[in-house]
mmCIF file of C-alpha atoms in Angstrom:
data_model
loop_
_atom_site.group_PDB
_atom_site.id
_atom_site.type_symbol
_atom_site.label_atom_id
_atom_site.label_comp_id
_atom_site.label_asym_id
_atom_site.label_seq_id
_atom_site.Cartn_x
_atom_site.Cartn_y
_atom_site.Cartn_z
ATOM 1 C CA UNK A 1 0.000 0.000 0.000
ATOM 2 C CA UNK A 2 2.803 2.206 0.632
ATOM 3 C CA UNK A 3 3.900 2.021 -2.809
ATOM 4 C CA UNK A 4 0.916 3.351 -4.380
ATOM 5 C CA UNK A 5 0.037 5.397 -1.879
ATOM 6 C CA UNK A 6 1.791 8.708 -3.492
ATOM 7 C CA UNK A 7 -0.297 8.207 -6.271
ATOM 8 C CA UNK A 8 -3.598 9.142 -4.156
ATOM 9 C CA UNK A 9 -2.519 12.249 -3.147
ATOM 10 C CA UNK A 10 -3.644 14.310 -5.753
ATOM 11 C CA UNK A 11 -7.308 13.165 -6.049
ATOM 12 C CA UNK A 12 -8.578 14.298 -2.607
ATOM 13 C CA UNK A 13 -12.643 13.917 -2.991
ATOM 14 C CA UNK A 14 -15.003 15.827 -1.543
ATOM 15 C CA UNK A 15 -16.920 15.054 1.578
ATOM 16 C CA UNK A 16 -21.002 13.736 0.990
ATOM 17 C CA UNK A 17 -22.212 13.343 -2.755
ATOM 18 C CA UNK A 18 -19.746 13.877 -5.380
ATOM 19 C CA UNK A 19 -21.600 16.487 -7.500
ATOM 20 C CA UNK A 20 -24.052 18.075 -4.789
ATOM 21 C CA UNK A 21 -23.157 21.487 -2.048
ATOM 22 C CA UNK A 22 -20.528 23.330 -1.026
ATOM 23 C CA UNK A 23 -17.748 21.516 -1.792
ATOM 24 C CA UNK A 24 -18.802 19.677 -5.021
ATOM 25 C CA UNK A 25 -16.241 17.716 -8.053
ATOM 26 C CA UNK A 26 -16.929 20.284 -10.965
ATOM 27 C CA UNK A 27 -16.301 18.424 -13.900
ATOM 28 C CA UNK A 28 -14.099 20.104 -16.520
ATOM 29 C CA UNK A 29 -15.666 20.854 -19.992
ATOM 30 C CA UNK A 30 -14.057 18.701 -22.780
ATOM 31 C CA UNK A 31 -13.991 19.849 -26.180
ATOM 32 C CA UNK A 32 -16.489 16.451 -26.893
ATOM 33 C CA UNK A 33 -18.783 17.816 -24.405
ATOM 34 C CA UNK A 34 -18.589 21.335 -26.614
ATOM 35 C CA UNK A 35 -18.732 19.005 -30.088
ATOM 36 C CA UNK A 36 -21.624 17.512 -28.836
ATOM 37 C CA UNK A 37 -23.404 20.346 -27.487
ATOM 38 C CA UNK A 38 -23.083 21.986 -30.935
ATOM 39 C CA UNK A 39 -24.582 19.269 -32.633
ATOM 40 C CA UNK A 40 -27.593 18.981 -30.208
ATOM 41 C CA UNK A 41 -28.214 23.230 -31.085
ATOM 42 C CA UNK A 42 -27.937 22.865 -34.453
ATOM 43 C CA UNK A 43 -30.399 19.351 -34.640
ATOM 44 C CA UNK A 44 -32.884 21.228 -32.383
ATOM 45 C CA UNK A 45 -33.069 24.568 -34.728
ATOM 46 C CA UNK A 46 -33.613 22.352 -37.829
ATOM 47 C CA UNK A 47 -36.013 20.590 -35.987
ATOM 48 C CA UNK A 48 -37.946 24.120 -35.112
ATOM 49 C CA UNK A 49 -37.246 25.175 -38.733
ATOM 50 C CA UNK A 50 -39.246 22.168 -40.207
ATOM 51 C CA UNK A 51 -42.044 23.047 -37.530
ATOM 52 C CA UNK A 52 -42.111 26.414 -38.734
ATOM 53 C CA UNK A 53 -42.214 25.703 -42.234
ATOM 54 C CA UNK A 54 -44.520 22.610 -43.104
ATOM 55 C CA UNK A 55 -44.257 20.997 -45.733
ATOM 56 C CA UNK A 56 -48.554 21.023 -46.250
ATOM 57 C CA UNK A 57 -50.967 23.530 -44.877
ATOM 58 C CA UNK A 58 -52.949 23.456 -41.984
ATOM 59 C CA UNK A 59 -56.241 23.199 -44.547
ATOM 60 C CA UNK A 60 -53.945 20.438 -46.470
ATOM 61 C CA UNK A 61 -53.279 17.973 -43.760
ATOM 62 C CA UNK A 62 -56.677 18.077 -42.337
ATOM 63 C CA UNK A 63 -58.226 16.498 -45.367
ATOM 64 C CA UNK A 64 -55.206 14.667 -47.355
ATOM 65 C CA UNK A 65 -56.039 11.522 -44.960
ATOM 66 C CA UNK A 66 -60.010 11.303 -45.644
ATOM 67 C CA UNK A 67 -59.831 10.916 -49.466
ATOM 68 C CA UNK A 68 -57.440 7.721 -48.673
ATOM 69 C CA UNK A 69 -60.078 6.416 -46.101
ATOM 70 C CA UNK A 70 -57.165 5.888 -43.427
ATOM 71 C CA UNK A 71 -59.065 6.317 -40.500
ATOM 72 C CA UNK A 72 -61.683 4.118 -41.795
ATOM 73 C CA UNK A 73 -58.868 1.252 -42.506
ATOM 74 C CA UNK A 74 -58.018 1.915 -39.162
ATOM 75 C CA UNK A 75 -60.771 1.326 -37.490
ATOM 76 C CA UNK A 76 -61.428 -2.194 -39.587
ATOM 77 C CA UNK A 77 -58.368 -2.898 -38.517
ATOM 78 C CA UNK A 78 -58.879 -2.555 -34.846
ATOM 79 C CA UNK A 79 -62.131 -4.398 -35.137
ATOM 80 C CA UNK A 80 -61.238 -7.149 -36.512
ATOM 81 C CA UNK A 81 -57.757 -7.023 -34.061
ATOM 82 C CA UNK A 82 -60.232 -7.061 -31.433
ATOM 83 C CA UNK A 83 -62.342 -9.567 -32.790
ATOM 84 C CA UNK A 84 -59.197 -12.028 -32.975
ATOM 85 C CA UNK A 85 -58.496 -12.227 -29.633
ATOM 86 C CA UNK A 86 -61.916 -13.388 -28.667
ATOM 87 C CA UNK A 87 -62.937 -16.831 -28.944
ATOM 88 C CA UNK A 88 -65.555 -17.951 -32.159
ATOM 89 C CA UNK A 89 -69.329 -18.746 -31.860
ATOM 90 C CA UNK A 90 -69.612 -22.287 -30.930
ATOM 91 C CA UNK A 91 -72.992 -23.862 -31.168
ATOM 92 C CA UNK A 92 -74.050 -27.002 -29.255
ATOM 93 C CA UNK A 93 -73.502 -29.391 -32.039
ATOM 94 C CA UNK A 94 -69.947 -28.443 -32.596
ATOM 95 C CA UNK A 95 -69.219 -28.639 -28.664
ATOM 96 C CA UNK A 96 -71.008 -32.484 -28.495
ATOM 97 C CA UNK A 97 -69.721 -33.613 -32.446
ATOM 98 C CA UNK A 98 -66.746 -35.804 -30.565
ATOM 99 C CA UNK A 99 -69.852 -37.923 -29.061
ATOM 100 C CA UNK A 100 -71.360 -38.902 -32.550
ATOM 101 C CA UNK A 101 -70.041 -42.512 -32.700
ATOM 102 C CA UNK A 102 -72.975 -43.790 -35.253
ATOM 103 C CA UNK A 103 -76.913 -42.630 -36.709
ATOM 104 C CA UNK A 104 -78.588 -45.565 -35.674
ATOM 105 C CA UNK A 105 -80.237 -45.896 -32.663
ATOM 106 C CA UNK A 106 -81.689 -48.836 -33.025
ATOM 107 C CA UNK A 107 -80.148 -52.291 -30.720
ATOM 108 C CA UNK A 108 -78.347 -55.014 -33.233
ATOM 109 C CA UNK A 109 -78.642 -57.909 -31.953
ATOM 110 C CA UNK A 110 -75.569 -60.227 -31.803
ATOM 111 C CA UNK A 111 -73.770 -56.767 -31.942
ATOM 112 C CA UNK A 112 -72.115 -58.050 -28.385
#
């Protein structure tokens, strides 16, 4: 321990949390943490650019969907979605068809 002990000497930490009060670790800022930074700016003001400019009008986009029926598609779509998960009509005969063995009801005899 002695050995590496002079290494330790110049990274004294503060008391409590690391980043939190008084006597805080301020992290020093990299030229990544600029790089990035920059790039975060200049994705946000394209992003507010394109919501600024649209590409159709207000009048546009509330009708370009109803002469393609989409919300009509959708809603066959979540009806018959719905409809899956539920289980099919069964009628009595289907539930008591394992049962049939014959038609006749009559008694062979010499059958046993």
């Amino acid at each position: 321990m002695r050995l590496t002990l002079p290494f330790f000497f110049g990274m004294k930490l503060p008391n409590g949390h690391l980043f939190r009060g008084k006597r805080r670790l301020v992290k020093r800022v990299s030229h990544r943490a600029i790089e990035t930074l920059k790039k975060d700016m200049q994705r946000e003001e394209q992003n507010l650019f394109y919501l600024r400019h649209p590409y159709l009008t207000r009048e546009q986009s509330a009708g370009h969907s109803k002469a393609l029926n989409k919300h009509q598609k959708w809603v066959n779509q979540f009806i018959t979605a719905a409809n899956d998960k539920f289980s099919k009509h069964k009628t009595l005969r289907d539930e008591l068809e394992h049962l049939k063995i014959g038609e006749d009801w009559d008694f062979k005899a010499g059958a046993y």
